[in-house]
Coordinates of C-alpha atoms in Angstrom, one line a residue:
M9 CA -14.4 24.9 -13.7
P10 CA -11.8 22.2 -12.7
R11 CA -11.0 19.2 -14.8
N12 CA -13.1 16.1 -14.2
T13 CA -10.0 14.0 -13.2
I14 CA -10.8 12.5 -9.9
A15 CA -9.8 9.6 -7.6
H16 CA -13.0 8.1 -6.2
I17 CA -12.4 6.3 -2.9
D18 CA -14.9 3.7 -1.9
L19 CA -14.6 3.4 1.9
D20 CA -17.1 0.5 2.1
A21 CA -14.7 -1.5 -0.2
L22 CA -11.9 -0.6 2.2
R23 CA -13.8 -2.0 5.1
F24 CA -14.8 -5.1 3.2
N25 CA -11.1 -5.8 2.4
F26 CA -10.2 -5.3 6.0
S27 CA -12.9 -7.9 7.0
L28 CA -11.3 -10.3 4.5
A29 CA -7.9 -9.8 6.0
A30 CA -9.4 -10.5 9.5
A31 CA -11.1 -13.6 8.2
N32 CA -7.9 -14.9 6.6
A33 CA -5.9 -14.0 9.7
G34 CA -7.7 -16.6 11.8
S35 CA -7.0 -16.0 15.5
A36 CA -4.5 -13.2 14.7
R37 CA -5.5 -9.6 14.9
P38 CA -4.8 -7.4 11.8
M39 CA -3.2 -3.9 12.4
A40 CA -4.3 -1.7 9.5
V41 CA -1.2 -0.5 7.5
V42 CA -2.0 3.1 6.4
K43 CA 1.5 4.4 5.5
A44 CA 2.3 6.4 2.4
D45 CA -0.8 8.6 2.9
G46 CA -3.0 5.5 3.2
Y47 CA -1.4 4.0 0.0
G48 CA -2.4 7.2 -1.8
H49 CA -6.0 7.1 -0.6
G50 CA -5.6 9.7 2.1
I51 CA -4.4 8.6 5.5
R52 CA -6.9 10.6 7.5
A53 CA -9.9 9.4 5.7
V54 CA -8.7 5.8 5.6
A55 CA -7.8 5.8 9.3
R56 CA -11.3 7.2 10.2
A57 CA -13.0 4.7 8.0
L58 CA -11.2 1.8 9.8
A59 CA -11.5 3.2 13.3
T60 CA -14.2 0.7 14.4
D61 CA -12.6 -2.2 12.6
T62 CA -9.0 -2.2 13.6
E63 CA -7.4 -2.3 17.1
C64 CA -4.1 -0.8 15.9
Y65 CA -2.6 1.1 12.9
A66 CA 0.8 0.7 11.4
V67 CA 2.7 3.5 9.6
A68 CA 6.2 4.1 8.4
C69 CA 7.2 7.2 10.2
L70 CA 6.3 9.7 13.0
E71 CA 4.5 12.3 10.8
E72 CA 2.1 9.6 9.6
A73 CA 1.3 8.6 13.2
L74 CA 0.7 12.2 14.1
A75 CA -1.8 12.6 11.2
I76 CA -3.8 9.8 12.8
R77 CA -3.8 11.6 16.2
A78 CA -4.9 14.8 14.4
E79 CA -8.1 12.9 13.6
G80 CA -8.8 12.4 17.3
L81 CA -8.1 8.6 17.0
T82 CA -6.5 7.1 20.1
H83 CA -5.6 3.6 18.8
P84 CA -2.0 2.3 19.3
V85 CA 0.1 3.2 16.3
V86 CA 3.1 1.0 15.4
L87 CA 6.0 2.9 13.6
L88 CA 7.5 0.3 11.3
E89 CA 10.7 2.2 10.7
G90 CA 11.2 3.0 14.4
V91 CA 12.4 6.5 15.2
H92 CA 14.9 8.7 13.5
A93 CA 16.0 10.8 16.4
Q94 CA 16.1 10.3 20.2
A95 CA 13.6 13.1 20.7
D96 CA 11.1 11.1 18.8
L97 CA 10.9 8.6 21.7
K98 CA 9.4 11.3 23.9
I99 CA 6.7 11.9 21.3
C100 CA 6.1 8.2 21.1
L101 CA 5.7 8.0 24.9
K102 CA 3.3 11.0 24.9
E103 CA 1.2 9.9 22.0
G104 CA 1.1 6.1 22.6
F105 CA 3.1 5.2 19.5
E106 CA 5.0 1.9 19.5
P107 CA 8.2 2.2 17.5
V108 CA 9.8 -0.9 15.9
L109 CA 13.5 -0.7 16.9
H110 CA 16.0 -2.3 14.5
N111 CA 19.5 -1.1 15.3
K112 CA 21.8 -0.5 18.3
V113 CA 21.7 3.3 17.9
Q114 CA 18.0 3.2 18.6
I115 CA 18.5 0.9 21.6
D116 CA 21.1 3.3 23.0
W117 CA 18.7 6.2 22.6
L118 CA 16.0 4.2 24.3
T119 CA 18.1 3.1 27.3
S120 CA 19.2 6.7 27.9
E121 CA 15.6 7.8 28.3
P122 CA 14.3 7.9 31.9
V123 CA 10.8 6.9 30.8
R124 CA 10.3 4.9 27.7
P125 CA 7.5 4.1 25.3
V126 CA 6.4 0.5 24.6
I127 CA 8.4 -0.9 21.7
W128 CA 8.6 -3.7 19.2
L129 CA 11.9 -5.3 18.1
K130 CA 12.7 -6.3 14.5
L131 CA 14.3 -9.6 13.7
N132 CA 16.2 -9.9 10.4
T133 CA 15.2 -13.4 9.2
G134 CA 16.5 -13.0 5.6
M135 CA 15.1 -9.8 4.1
N136 CA 18.5 -8.2 5.0
R137 CA 17.1 -4.7 5.1
L138 CA 16.3 -3.8 8.7
G139 CA 16.6 -5.7 11.9
F140 CA 18.9 -7.5 14.3
G141 CA 20.3 -10.9 13.6
P142 CA 19.2 -13.6 16.1
Q143 CA 22.3 -13.4 18.3
E144 CA 22.2 -9.6 18.3
L145 CA 18.5 -9.6 19.2
A146 CA 19.0 -12.0 22.0
E147 CA 21.5 -9.6 23.6
V148 CA 19.1 -6.7 23.1
V149 CA 16.3 -8.6 24.8
D150 CA 18.5 -9.5 27.7
R151 CA 19.6 -5.8 28.0
L152 CA 16.0 -4.5 28.1
A153 CA 14.5 -7.4 30.1
P154 CA 14.7 -5.6 33.5
D155 CA 12.3 -3.0 32.2
E156 CA 9.2 -5.1 32.5
G157 CA 6.5 -4.4 29.9
L158 CA 8.8 -2.3 27.7
I159 CA 8.9 -4.8 24.8
R160 CA 5.5 -5.4 23.2
G161 CA 6.6 -8.0 20.7
L162 CA 8.8 -9.3 18.0
M163 CA 8.4 -8.6 14.3
T164 CA 10.0 -9.6 11.0
H165 CA 9.2 -9.0 7.3
F166 CA 9.0 -11.4 4.4
A167 CA 11.0 -10.9 1.3
C168 CA 9.2 -13.3 -1.1
A169 CA 5.8 -13.9 0.3
D170 CA 4.2 -12.7 -3.0
D171 CA 5.7 -15.8 -4.7
L172 CA 3.8 -18.8 -3.5
A173 CA 6.3 -21.1 -5.1
S174 CA 9.3 -19.6 -3.2
P175 CA 10.7 -21.6 -0.3
E176 CA 12.1 -18.3 1.3
T177 CA 9.0 -17.5 3.3
A178 CA 9.0 -20.9 5.0
A179 CA 12.8 -20.5 5.8
Q180 CA 12.2 -17.0 7.3
T181 CA 9.3 -18.3 9.3
E182 CA 11.5 -21.1 10.8
V183 CA 14.2 -18.6 11.8
F184 CA 11.5 -16.4 13.5
A185 CA 9.8 -19.3 15.2
N186 CA 13.1 -20.7 16.6
F187 CA 13.9 -17.3 18.1
A188 CA 10.4 -16.5 19.4
E189 CA 10.1 -19.9 21.1
A190 CA 12.5 -18.6 23.8
H191 CA 10.3 -15.5 24.4
P192 CA 6.8 -16.8 24.8
D193 CA 5.7 -13.7 26.7
L194 CA 6.2 -11.5 23.7
Q195 CA 3.6 -10.9 21.0
R196 CA 4.6 -11.8 17.4
S197 CA 4.0 -10.4 13.9
V198 CA 5.2 -11.7 10.6
G199 CA 2.3 -11.5 8.2
N200 CA 2.2 -8.9 5.4
S201 CA -0.7 -8.9 3.0
A202 CA 0.6 -11.8 0.9
A203 CA 0.9 -14.0 4.0
H204 CA -2.9 -13.8 4.4
F205 CA -3.1 -15.9 1.2
R206 CA -0.4 -18.5 1.9
P207 CA -1.9 -21.8 2.9
G208 CA -0.7 -23.0 6.3
Q209 CA 1.3 -19.8 7.0
A210 CA 1.8 -19.1 10.8
L211 CA 0.4 -15.7 11.5
Y212 CA 0.9 -15.6 15.3
E213 CA -0.8 -12.7 17.3
W214 CA -0.8 -9.8 14.8
T215 CA -0.8 -9.4 11.0
R216 CA -0.1 -6.3 9.0
P217 CA -2.4 -6.1 5.9
G218 CA -1.4 -3.2 3.7
I219 CA -1.9 -3.3 -0.1
M220 CA -4.8 -5.8 0.2
L221 CA -6.8 -3.2 2.1
Y222 CA -6.9 -1.1 -1.0
G223 CA -8.0 -3.9 -3.3
A224 CA -4.7 -4.6 -5.1
T225 CA -3.0 -7.9 -5.2
P226 CA -0.1 -8.9 -2.9
L227 CA 0.6 -12.0 -5.0
I228 CA 2.5 -12.5 -8.3
G229 CA 0.3 -13.5 -11.2
Q230 CA -3.1 -12.6 -9.7
T231 CA -5.2 -9.5 -9.5
G232 CA -6.9 -8.2 -6.4
P233 CA -10.4 -9.1 -7.7
E234 CA -9.2 -12.6 -8.4
L235 CA -8.4 -12.9 -4.7
G236 CA -11.8 -11.6 -3.7
L237 CA -10.7 -8.0 -3.0
R238 CA -12.7 -5.0 -3.9
P239 CA -11.0 -2.0 -5.7
V240 CA -11.0 1.0 -3.4
M241 CA -9.7 3.7 -5.8
S242 CA -11.2 4.4 -9.1
L243 CA -9.1 6.9 -11.1
E244 CA -11.4 8.6 -13.6
S245 CA -11.2 11.4 -16.1
E246 CA -13.1 12.4 -19.3
L247 CA -12.6 12.8 -23.0
I248 CA -11.7 16.3 -24.0
S249 CA -11.3 15.7 -27.7
V250 CA -12.5 13.1 -30.2
R251 CA -11.2 12.9 -33.8
T252 CA -10.7 10.3 -36.6
L253 CA -7.2 9.6 -37.5
A254 CA -6.3 8.9 -41.1
A255 CA -4.2 5.9 -42.1
G256 CA -0.6 6.9 -41.5
D257 CA -1.3 9.5 -38.8
Q258 CA 1.0 9.2 -35.9
V259 CA 0.1 10.0 -32.3
G260 CA 1.9 11.8 -29.5
Y261 CA 5.5 12.5 -28.6
G262 CA 7.9 10.5 -30.8
G263 CA 5.2 9.3 -33.1
T264 CA 5.4 5.9 -31.5
W265 CA 2.0 4.7 -32.7
T266 CA 0.8 5.0 -36.3
A267 CA -2.8 4.4 -37.5
E268 CA -3.0 1.5 -40.0
K269 CA -6.5 2.5 -41.0
P270 CA -9.0 5.3 -40.2
T271 CA -9.2 5.2 -36.4
P272 CA -11.4 7.1 -33.9
M273 CA -9.2 8.5 -31.2
G274 CA -10.1 10.2 -27.9
I275 CA -7.8 12.4 -25.7
V276 CA -8.2 12.0 -22.0
A277 CA -7.4 14.7 -19.5
V278 CA -4.9 12.6 -17.4
G279 CA -1.2 11.9 -17.6
Y280 CA 1.9 11.3 -15.6
G281 CA 1.5 14.7 -13.9
D282 CA -1.5 13.1 -12.2
G283 CA 0.3 9.8 -11.4
Y284 CA -0.8 7.8 -14.4
P285 CA 2.3 5.8 -15.4
R286 CA 4.3 7.2 -18.3
H287 CA 5.6 3.8 -19.2
A288 CA 2.1 2.4 -19.7
G289 CA 2.4 1.4 -23.4
T290 CA 0.1 0.9 -26.3
G291 CA -2.5 -1.7 -25.4
T292 CA -3.0 -0.7 -21.8
P293 CA -6.7 -0.9 -21.1
A294 CA -9.2 1.7 -20.0
W295 CA -13.0 1.7 -19.8
I296 CA -15.5 3.9 -21.4
N297 CA -19.3 3.6 -22.0
G298 CA -19.3 -0.1 -20.9
R299 CA -16.4 -1.0 -23.3
R300 CA -12.7 -1.7 -22.9
V301 CA -10.5 0.4 -25.1
N302 CA -6.7 0.6 -25.4
L303 CA -4.2 3.4 -24.9
I304 CA -2.1 4.3 -28.0
G305 CA 1.2 6.2 -28.1
R306 CA 3.0 7.8 -25.3
V307 CA 1.5 9.1 -22.1
S308 CA 2.0 12.9 -21.8
M309 CA 2.2 14.9 -18.6
D310 CA -1.5 16.0 -18.8
M311 CA -3.0 13.8 -21.5
L312 CA -3.2 10.4 -23.1
A313 CA -4.8 8.9 -26.2
L314 CA -7.2 6.1 -26.6
D315 CA -8.2 4.0 -29.6
L316 CA -12.0 4.3 -29.6
S317 CA -12.6 1.6 -32.3
D318 CA -14.5 -0.5 -29.7
A319 CA -16.4 2.5 -28.4
P320 CA -17.3 4.4 -31.6
D321 CA -20.2 6.3 -30.0
A322 CA -17.8 8.0 -27.4
R323 CA -18.1 11.7 -27.3
I324 CA -16.4 14.7 -25.6
G325 CA -17.3 14.7 -21.9
D326 CA -17.7 10.9 -21.6
K327 CA -16.2 9.5 -18.4
V328 CA -13.1 7.3 -18.7
E329 CA -12.0 4.8 -16.0
L330 CA -8.2 4.5 -16.0
W331 CA -8.4 1.9 -13.2
G332 CA -11.1 0.8 -10.8
A333 CA -14.0 -1.5 -10.9
H334 CA -13.7 -2.5 -14.6
V335 CA -9.9 -2.3 -15.1
A336 CA -7.9 -3.6 -12.2
V337 CA -5.0 -1.4 -11.1
D338 CA -2.9 -4.5 -11.1
E339 CA -3.5 -4.9 -14.8
V340 CA -2.5 -1.3 -15.6
A341 CA 0.6 -1.8 -13.4
R342 CA 1.6 -5.0 -15.4
H343 CA 1.4 -3.1 -18.7
A344 CA 3.6 -0.3 -17.2
G345 CA 6.2 -2.8 -15.9
T346 CA 5.5 -1.9 -12.2
I347 CA 3.3 -2.8 -9.3
A348 CA 0.0 -1.4 -8.0
Y349 CA 1.7 -0.1 -4.9
E350 CA 3.6 2.5 -7.0
L351 CA 0.5 3.5 -9.0
L352 CA -1.8 4.0 -6.0
T353 CA 0.8 5.9 -3.9
G354 CA 1.9 7.9 -7.0
V355 CA -1.5 9.6 -7.7
T356 CA -0.5 13.3 -7.3
A357 CA -2.0 16.0 -5.1
R358 CA -3.6 17.7 -8.1
V359 CA -6.1 14.8 -8.4
P360 CA -8.9 15.4 -5.9
R361 CA -10.0 12.5 -3.7
Q362 CA -13.7 12.0 -3.5
Y363 CA -15.0 9.7 -0.7
S364 CA -18.1 7.6 -0.7
E365 CA -19.6 5.1 1.8

């Protein structure tokens, strides 16, 4: 029989988090960001679950948009990276995808097409990753203006919205507002997940909630549950071995942890081959039999070790939660020196997703 290493996906929690995004967005409408295979949760299942809640999806690339269409969903889909070849524009036109164009090559492709899809334009307000500068974008808007209805709206992306103390988001918003003021007929979108939690932040017509939909925090120093979000993924496995270490026994590759006294230890059938972070060090929490326990030693490809001192009755076959309802994925990420985005999207294909309503 297969291992009992499973990612349980709670679709009710997903919908709850979307409703929180909608409430925090005020009069703006949230487009559900389901890129990176629905942040590791399964893009098709996630898109289906949100089909009656969202008016629009946002993805990174064309293949993700096509996965949504493969589910029979007809919502508009915004392609946040735009298109990577001119031929992609024909697919966008046919399927009702709305690419976000961010460079002059894409604009040249667009203007050489006899019939064009609806597009968004990206304004670089300080992220300095993708997008036109204000003067460049003004020229692009003028160039495309004769094609009435071609441009759906303007978009930008915040660099530091996760840091509520940073002045950068206000500065970016001001750049965006000054440009958008000259184009009142165009829709506007600036708000990522973090922007939903910034007091007084302008959110305009559309927001783009991503990580918050999946229950993880978009803010520095807070977990998803502390923001009122519900965890959607619970990564679970089971104990496959239990033994008592003697004082002086070392655990795992490199012998990086040594028992100072007789210590009950459990081995769990999960490792970095499943997407659990290899750099999660000793002290990273897990949950077993209603108790928190700590990881010890190095994470292996297929296994990790837990100190069962606080759960002495644990036995082979007992379920272990690596993150989920009792251990926030944000907390595991902090111990591993990373962010929840990486953990959720990194759960590998050998971990089955089980969905519940």
